[in-house]
Amino acid sequence: MSDSFHAMWRSLRPLGRSAASGGYRRYAWTGADADCRLWFRMQAEARRLDVETDRNGNQWAWLGDPTAGDAVVTGSHLDSVPDGGAFDGPLGVVSAFAALDELRARGASFRRPLAIVNFGDEEGARFGLACVGSRLTSGQLTKEKAYELRDADGITLPQAMEAAGHDPETIGEDRERLDGIGAFVELHVEQGRALDLSGDAVGVASAIWPHGRWRYDFHGEANHAGTTRLVDRRDPMLTYAETVLAARREAELAGAVATFGKISVEPNGVNAIPSLVRGWLDARAADQDALDAVIAGIETAARDKAAAHGVDLAVVRESFTPVVEFRHALRDELVRLLGGKAPVLGTGAGHDAGILSASVPTAMLFVRNPTGVSHSPAEFAAEDDCVAGVLALADVLEGLACH
C-alpha cells in the first residue's frame, strides 16, 4: 500500500505545477484540469474500476454495481487555488485509491458498492464559487445560476465546459445518484494545527464553520495621482484599505477569521486614482451569531468610511454555507472503527463533504499538517502521517463496506 501511495503521488505531483512559484494552478476546465482527470481515469482503470463522468463533470470510479444503492463513497478533488499546495484535495483522492489497494491486500470482501470520486471545481479559483460540482449535484446551485458564472476573461462556465468536451446542457441536480449513496467519507489534510498540537496523526471532523464570500464594490472618481489635491479626491482605494483593517478588527473581537484576499482595480494605473476598487471578503466563524456580527461590523465600518470619502459602496453576497454538523452516528462510527482514540475536531475550511451533508450521511478524516499552512506551496504533510491516513481510511471503508 505504501508503495502504491508514493507511486501515485509522484505521478500526480507534476501536473499543473508552476515552475515559478512551486504551487499549483489546476483550474476547472483547463488543460491542467484535463491532465488531472486523465490521471484519475488511468488510476481507476489500472485497478479495474468502472469510470464515468456524471452530468456535472464529477468523475466516479466504481467497484460494484453503481445502481445497487447504499454505496460507500470516498474521494475529494484535484483542482487547486491559485498557487495552492500539493495536498489540499489530491491527498483525499490518492488516499482513496491507496486504501482500496490496502483492502484488496487484506483480502476484504465488499458487501456494498464502493466508489472513488473526484469532484470538479471545488476550490472555485476560476469562476469564484466553491464546490461547483457538488453544489450542482445536490441542487444547491441551479443550472440558471451556474450559467451566469464567468471567469476573469469573461468566459462563462458553460463555454468552458463545452471547450473541454463536456455538454453543459446536462448540468443540474442529480437526485438519483445521491439517493444511491449510503455514506460519503472524505479524507483531507488538516488546514490548521489542531492535530499537531494534540500529537495525533489522524482526526475525525465534527463540524464545518459557517462561511461565505462577499464582494465589496467601492466606486470613486478616477483622477490624476500627481495633480489632484488630497482633499479633492474620491479615492476608493483608501476606503478599501480601511475596510481591510476593519475586517481584521471585527474578526479579532468575535474570535472569527475574515480576509480580503482578492482585489481588482480600475483603471489600474500607477499614476491614476482608481475609479473602482472591487475586493472579495472571505469570512468564517464557529457559529452563525458570531459570523453575522463580523459581517455586520465590517459593512458598517465600510459604509462609514465610504461616506466620509465620497465613495459609493455596493456589497453582494456571492456564496454562503451555513454551519455543517456531520451526522453524529456516522462520526461516532468512524471514531469506533479507529479504536476510539481519534480526536474529534471542527474546521473553518469548506469541503464537498459539507455540501453533500444535507443530502447523504457524510463524515471526514483529517491528516496532520505540522505547520498548519494551506492554500500555499508550503503546505505539507509527512509521509508517515499520509500512510497513517490511508490505513485509517482503509479501516473505515472496511468497516462500512465490508462488514
Coordinates of C-alpha atoms in Angstrom, one line a residue:
M1 CA 0.0 0.0 0.0
S2 CA 2.8 2.4 0.9
D3 CA 4.5 1.8 -2.4
S4 CA 1.3 2.4 -4.4
F5 CA 0.6 5.7 -2.5
H6 CA 4.1 7.0 -3.2
A7 CA 3.9 5.9 -6.9
M8 CA 0.6 7.7 -7.4
W9 CA 1.9 10.8 -5.5
R10 CA 5.0 11.0 -7.8
S11 CA 2.9 10.7 -10.9
L12 CA 0.3 13.3 -9.9
R13 CA 2.7 15.9 -8.4
P14 CA 4.0 17.5 -11.6
L15 CA 0.5 18.1 -13.1
G16 CA -0.4 21.8 -13.2
R17 CA 2.6 22.9 -11.1
S18 CA 4.0 26.3 -11.7
A19 CA 7.8 26.4 -12.2
A20 CA 7.8 30.0 -11.0
S21 CA 6.0 29.6 -7.7
G22 CA 6.2 25.8 -7.0
G23 CA 2.5 25.9 -6.4
Y24 CA -0.4 24.5 -8.4
R25 CA -2.7 26.1 -10.9
R26 CA -5.2 23.4 -11.6
Y27 CA -8.2 25.5 -12.5
A28 CA -11.5 24.0 -13.6
W29 CA -11.9 23.0 -17.3
T30 CA -8.4 24.0 -18.2
G31 CA -5.5 21.9 -19.6
A32 CA -4.2 21.2 -16.2
D33 CA -7.6 20.0 -15.1
A34 CA -7.8 17.7 -18.1
D35 CA -4.4 16.2 -17.2
C36 CA -5.7 15.5 -13.6
R37 CA -8.8 14.0 -15.0
L38 CA -6.8 11.7 -17.3
W39 CA -4.6 10.7 -14.3
F40 CA -7.8 9.8 -12.3
R41 CA -9.1 7.7 -15.2
M42 CA -5.8 5.9 -15.6
Q43 CA -5.6 5.1 -11.8
A44 CA -9.1 3.8 -11.8
E45 CA -8.7 1.6 -14.9
A46 CA -5.4 0.2 -13.6
R47 CA -7.5 -1.1 -10.6
R48 CA -10.2 -2.5 -12.9
L49 CA -12.8 0.1 -11.8
D50 CA -15.6 1.3 -13.9
V51 CA -15.1 5.0 -14.7
E52 CA -17.8 7.6 -15.5
T53 CA -18.1 11.3 -15.7
D54 CA -21.5 12.5 -14.4
R55 CA -23.7 15.2 -15.8
N56 CA -21.9 17.9 -13.7
G57 CA -18.4 16.9 -14.6
N58 CA -17.6 14.9 -11.5
Q59 CA -15.6 11.7 -12.0
W60 CA -16.6 8.4 -10.4
A61 CA -14.7 5.1 -10.2
W62 CA -16.9 2.2 -9.2
L63 CA -16.2 -1.2 -7.6
G64 CA -19.5 -3.0 -7.8
D65 CA -22.9 -2.0 -9.2
P66 CA -23.5 1.8 -9.2
T67 CA -27.2 1.2 -9.4
A68 CA -27.4 -1.2 -6.4
G69 CA -27.8 1.6 -3.8
D70 CA -26.3 2.1 -0.4
A71 CA -22.9 2.7 -1.8
V72 CA -19.9 3.8 0.3
V73 CA -18.1 6.7 -1.5
T74 CA -14.8 8.3 -0.7
G75 CA -12.5 10.8 -2.5
S76 CA -12.1 14.6 -2.8
H77 CA -11.0 16.9 -5.5
L78 CA -7.9 17.6 -7.7
D79 CA -8.3 21.3 -8.6
S80 CA -6.4 24.0 -6.7
V81 CA -6.5 27.6 -5.6
P82 CA -4.0 29.9 -7.4
D83 CA -0.5 28.6 -6.5
G84 CA -2.0 26.2 -4.0
G85 CA -0.3 23.3 -2.2
A86 CA 0.0 19.7 -3.3
F87 CA -2.1 18.1 -0.5
D88 CA -5.4 20.1 -0.4
G89 CA -7.8 17.8 -2.3
P90 CA -5.4 15.4 -4.0
L91 CA -4.4 13.7 -0.7
G92 CA -8.0 12.5 -0.4
V93 CA -8.1 11.1 -4.0
V94 CA -4.7 9.4 -3.8
S95 CA -5.5 8.0 -0.4
A96 CA -8.8 6.6 -1.6
F97 CA -7.1 4.6 -4.3
A98 CA -4.3 3.5 -1.9
A99 CA -6.9 2.5 0.7
L100 CA -8.6 0.3 -1.9
D101 CA -5.2 -1.3 -2.6
E102 CA -4.8 -1.9 1.1
L103 CA -8.2 -3.6 1.4
R104 CA -7.5 -5.8 -1.6
A105 CA -4.2 -6.8 0.0
R106 CA -6.2 -7.7 3.2
G107 CA -8.5 -9.9 1.1
A108 CA -11.5 -7.8 2.0
S109 CA -14.9 -8.8 0.6
F110 CA -17.2 -6.0 -0.2
R111 CA -20.9 -6.3 0.6
R112 CA -21.7 -2.7 -0.6
P113 CA -20.7 -0.9 -3.8
L114 CA -17.6 1.3 -3.4
A115 CA -16.9 4.5 -5.4
I116 CA -14.0 6.9 -5.5
V117 CA -14.9 10.4 -6.6
N118 CA -13.1 13.4 -8.0
F119 CA -15.4 16.4 -7.6
G120 CA -15.0 19.2 -10.1
D121 CA -14.2 22.8 -9.4
E122 CA -14.1 22.5 -5.6
E123 CA -11.9 25.5 -5.0
G124 CA -13.8 28.0 -7.1
A125 CA -10.5 29.5 -8.3
R126 CA -11.7 30.2 -11.9
F127 CA -15.4 31.1 -11.5
G128 CA -15.4 32.5 -8.0
L129 CA -17.8 29.9 -6.4
A130 CA -16.5 27.0 -4.4
C131 CA -17.7 23.4 -4.7
V132 CA -19.5 23.9 -8.0
G133 CA -19.5 20.1 -8.9
S134 CA -21.1 19.1 -5.6
R135 CA -23.4 22.1 -5.4
L136 CA -24.8 21.3 -8.8
T137 CA -25.2 17.6 -7.9
S138 CA -27.0 18.4 -4.7
G139 CA -29.2 21.1 -6.2
Q140 CA -27.7 23.9 -4.2
L141 CA -26.6 25.6 -7.4
T142 CA -29.2 25.8 -10.2
K143 CA -28.4 25.5 -13.8
E144 CA -29.5 29.0 -14.3
K145 CA -27.2 30.4 -11.7
A146 CA -24.3 28.2 -13.0
Y147 CA -24.7 29.6 -16.4
E148 CA -24.2 33.1 -15.0
L149 CA -20.7 32.2 -13.6
R150 CA -17.8 33.9 -15.5
D151 CA -14.0 33.8 -15.1
A152 CA -11.7 36.8 -15.2
D153 CA -11.6 36.7 -19.0
G154 CA -15.4 36.8 -19.3
I155 CA -15.7 33.1 -20.3
T156 CA -18.8 31.5 -18.9
L157 CA -18.9 28.2 -17.1
P158 CA -20.9 26.5 -19.9
Q159 CA -18.4 27.9 -22.5
A160 CA -15.5 26.5 -20.5
M161 CA -17.2 23.1 -20.1
E162 CA -18.0 22.9 -23.8
A163 CA -14.4 23.8 -24.8
A164 CA -13.3 20.9 -22.5
G165 CA -15.6 18.5 -24.2
H166 CA -18.4 18.4 -21.6
D167 CA -22.0 19.1 -22.6
P168 CA -23.2 22.0 -20.3
E169 CA -26.8 21.3 -21.1
T170 CA -26.7 18.2 -18.9
I171 CA -25.8 20.0 -15.7
G172 CA -28.2 20.1 -12.7
E173 CA -29.4 18.3 -9.6
D174 CA -28.6 14.6 -9.7
R175 CA -31.0 13.2 -7.0
E176 CA -30.9 9.6 -8.3
R177 CA -27.1 9.5 -7.8
L178 CA -27.3 10.9 -4.3
D179 CA -30.1 8.5 -3.3
G180 CA -27.8 5.6 -4.2
I181 CA -25.1 6.7 -1.7
G182 CA -25.3 5.3 1.8
A183 CA -22.2 7.1 3.2
F184 CA -19.6 9.6 1.9
V185 CA -16.2 9.8 3.7
E186 CA -13.7 12.5 2.6
L187 CA -10.1 12.4 3.8
H188 CA -8.3 15.8 3.8
V189 CA -5.2 17.3 5.0
E190 CA -6.0 19.4 8.1
Q191 CA -6.0 23.1 7.3
G192 CA -4.8 24.1 10.8
R193 CA -2.6 22.8 13.6
A194 CA -5.1 21.1 16.0
L195 CA -3.7 17.6 15.3
D196 CA -0.1 18.8 15.5
L197 CA -0.8 20.3 18.9
S198 CA -2.6 17.1 20.1
G199 CA 0.1 14.8 18.8
D200 CA -2.3 12.8 16.6
A201 CA -1.7 11.7 13.0
V202 CA -5.4 11.4 12.1
G203 CA -8.6 13.0 13.4
V204 CA -12.3 12.9 12.7
A205 CA -14.3 16.0 11.8
S206 CA -17.2 17.3 14.0
A207 CA -18.4 20.3 12.0
I208 CA -17.6 22.9 9.4
W209 CA -17.9 26.5 10.5
P210 CA -20.4 28.7 8.7
H211 CA -18.7 30.7 6.0
G212 CA -19.2 32.8 2.9
R213 CA -17.8 35.2 0.3
W214 CA -18.9 38.8 -0.1
R215 CA -17.9 41.2 -2.9
Y216 CA -17.3 44.8 -2.0
D217 CA -17.5 47.4 -4.9
F218 CA -16.1 50.7 -3.9
H219 CA -16.9 53.4 -6.6
G220 CA -14.9 56.6 -6.6
E221 CA -13.7 59.0 -9.2
A222 CA -10.7 58.5 -11.5
N223 CA -8.3 61.4 -11.5
H224 CA -4.6 62.3 -11.8
A225 CA -2.5 61.0 -8.9
G226 CA 0.0 63.8 -9.2
T227 CA -2.2 66.8 -9.6
T228 CA -5.4 66.1 -7.6
R229 CA -5.3 67.6 -4.1
L230 CA -5.9 65.1 -1.3
V231 CA -9.0 67.0 -0.1
D232 CA -10.5 66.8 -3.6
R233 CA -10.2 63.1 -4.1
R234 CA -12.9 60.4 -4.1
D235 CA -10.4 57.6 -3.7
P236 CA -12.0 54.1 -3.3
M237 CA -8.6 52.6 -2.5
L238 CA -8.4 54.5 0.7
T239 CA -11.9 53.2 1.7
Y240 CA -11.0 49.7 0.7
A241 CA -7.8 49.8 2.8
E242 CA -9.7 51.0 5.8
T243 CA -12.2 48.2 5.3
V244 CA -9.4 45.6 5.3
L245 CA -8.3 46.9 8.7
A246 CA -11.9 46.8 9.9
A247 CA -12.2 43.2 8.8
R248 CA -9.2 42.2 10.9
R249 CA -10.5 44.2 13.9
E250 CA -14.1 42.7 13.8
A251 CA -12.7 39.2 13.4
E252 CA -10.5 39.5 16.4
L253 CA -13.3 40.8 18.5
A254 CA -15.5 37.8 17.6
G255 CA -12.9 35.1 17.7
A256 CA -13.5 34.6 13.9
V257 CA -11.5 34.9 10.7
A258 CA -12.0 37.4 7.9
T259 CA -9.8 38.0 4.9
F260 CA -9.8 40.3 1.8
G261 CA -7.7 38.0 -0.4
K262 CA -8.6 39.2 -3.9
I263 CA -8.8 42.6 -5.4
S264 CA -9.4 44.2 -8.8
V265 CA -8.7 47.9 -9.6
E266 CA -9.9 50.2 -12.4
P267 CA -8.2 51.7 -14.3
N268 CA -5.3 50.1 -12.5
G269 CA -2.7 52.7 -13.4
V270 CA 0.3 53.7 -11.2
N271 CA -0.4 57.4 -11.7
A272 CA -4.2 57.2 -11.6
I273 CA -6.6 57.5 -8.7
P274 CA -8.9 54.4 -9.1
S275 CA -12.5 54.8 -10.2
L276 CA -13.4 51.3 -8.8
V277 CA -11.8 49.0 -6.3
R278 CA -13.5 45.6 -6.0
G279 CA -12.5 43.4 -3.1
W280 CA -13.6 39.9 -2.1
L281 CA -14.2 39.1 1.6
D282 CA -14.0 35.6 3.0
A283 CA -15.4 35.3 6.5
R284 CA -15.8 32.3 8.8
A285 CA -16.8 31.8 12.5
A286 CA -17.6 29.0 14.9
D287 CA -21.3 29.9 14.9
Q288 CA -23.8 31.9 12.9
D289 CA -24.3 34.7 15.5
A290 CA -20.6 35.4 15.6
L291 CA -20.4 35.4 11.8
D292 CA -23.4 37.7 11.5
A293 CA -21.7 40.1 13.9
V294 CA -18.5 40.1 12.0
I295 CA -20.2 40.7 8.6
A296 CA -22.4 43.5 10.0
G297 CA -19.4 45.2 11.7
I298 CA -17.3 45.1 8.5
E299 CA -20.1 46.5 6.4
T300 CA -20.9 49.3 8.9
A301 CA -17.3 50.4 9.0
A302 CA -17.0 50.3 5.2
R303 CA -20.1 52.4 4.7
D304 CA -19.0 54.9 7.3
K305 CA -15.6 55.3 5.7
A306 CA -17.1 55.4 2.2
A307 CA -19.4 58.2 3.2
A308 CA -16.5 60.2 4.7
H309 CA -14.5 59.9 1.4
G310 CA -17.4 60.5 -1.0
V311 CA -17.2 56.8 -2.2
D312 CA -20.2 54.7 -3.2
L313 CA -20.4 51.2 -1.9
A314 CA -22.3 48.1 -3.0
V315 CA -22.0 44.8 -1.1
V316 CA -23.0 41.5 -2.8
R317 CA -23.1 38.1 -1.0
E318 CA -21.7 35.7 -3.7
S319 CA -21.9 32.5 -1.7
F320 CA -22.7 31.2 1.8
T321 CA -22.7 27.9 3.6
P322 CA -24.3 27.5 7.0
V323 CA -22.8 25.5 9.8
V324 CA -22.4 21.8 8.9
E325 CA -22.8 19.3 11.7
F326 CA -21.7 16.0 10.4
R327 CA -24.0 13.1 11.2
H328 CA -23.2 12.1 14.8
A329 CA -23.9 8.4 14.2
L330 CA -21.5 8.2 11.3
R331 CA -18.9 10.4 13.0
D332 CA -19.1 8.2 16.1
E333 CA -18.8 5.1 14.0
L334 CA -15.6 6.4 12.4
V335 CA -14.2 7.0 15.9
R336 CA -15.1 3.5 16.9
L337 CA -13.6 2.0 13.8
L338 CA -10.4 3.8 14.6
G339 CA -10.1 2.3 18.0
G340 CA -11.9 5.1 19.9
K341 CA -8.8 7.2 20.1
A342 CA -9.1 9.6 17.2
P343 CA -9.7 13.2 18.3
V344 CA -12.8 14.9 17.0
L345 CA -12.3 18.5 15.8
G346 CA -14.1 21.3 13.9
T347 CA -12.7 23.2 10.9
G348 CA -13.2 26.6 9.3
A349 CA -12.5 25.2 5.8
G350 CA -15.3 24.3 3.4
H351 CA -15.4 20.9 1.6
D352 CA -17.5 18.9 -0.8
A353 CA -18.4 16.8 2.2
G354 CA -20.0 19.8 3.8
I355 CA -22.1 20.4 0.7
L356 CA -23.2 16.8 0.4
S357 CA -24.1 16.5 4.1
A358 CA -27.6 17.9 3.6
S359 CA -28.3 15.0 1.1
V360 CA -26.3 12.0 2.3
P361 CA -24.7 10.7 5.5
T362 CA -21.2 12.4 5.4
A363 CA -18.0 12.3 7.5
M364 CA -14.4 13.5 7.2
L365 CA -11.0 12.3 8.3
F366 CA -8.2 14.8 8.7
V367 CA -4.4 14.1 8.4
R368 CA -2.0 16.1 10.5
N369 CA -0.5 19.2 9.0
P370 CA 2.6 20.1 11.1
T371 CA 2.7 23.8 10.1
G372 CA -1.0 24.4 9.6
V373 CA -0.1 26.1 6.3
S374 CA -2.6 25.5 3.5
H375 CA -3.6 27.1 0.1
S376 CA 0.2 27.7 -0.3
P377 CA 3.1 25.9 -1.9
A378 CA 4.4 25.4 1.6
E379 CA 1.5 23.1 2.5
F380 CA 2.9 19.9 3.9
A381 CA 2.1 16.5 5.4
A382 CA 4.8 14.0 6.5
E383 CA 5.0 10.6 4.6
D384 CA 4.3 8.6 7.8
D385 CA 1.2 10.7 8.5
C386 CA -0.1 10.3 5.0
V387 CA 0.3 6.5 5.3
A388 CA -1.4 6.6 8.6
G389 CA -4.3 8.4 6.9
V390 CA -4.5 5.8 4.2
L391 CA -4.6 3.0 6.8
A392 CA -7.3 4.9 8.8
L393 CA -9.4 5.3 5.7
A394 CA -9.0 1.7 4.8
D395 CA -10.2 0.7 8.3
V396 CA -13.2 3.0 7.9
L397 CA -14.1 1.7 4.4
E398 CA -13.7 -1.9 5.6
G399 CA -16.0 -1.3 8.5
L400 CA -18.6 0.5 6.3
A401 CA -18.4 -1.5 3.1
C402 CA -17.2 -5.0 4.0
H403 CA -18.6 -6.0 7.4

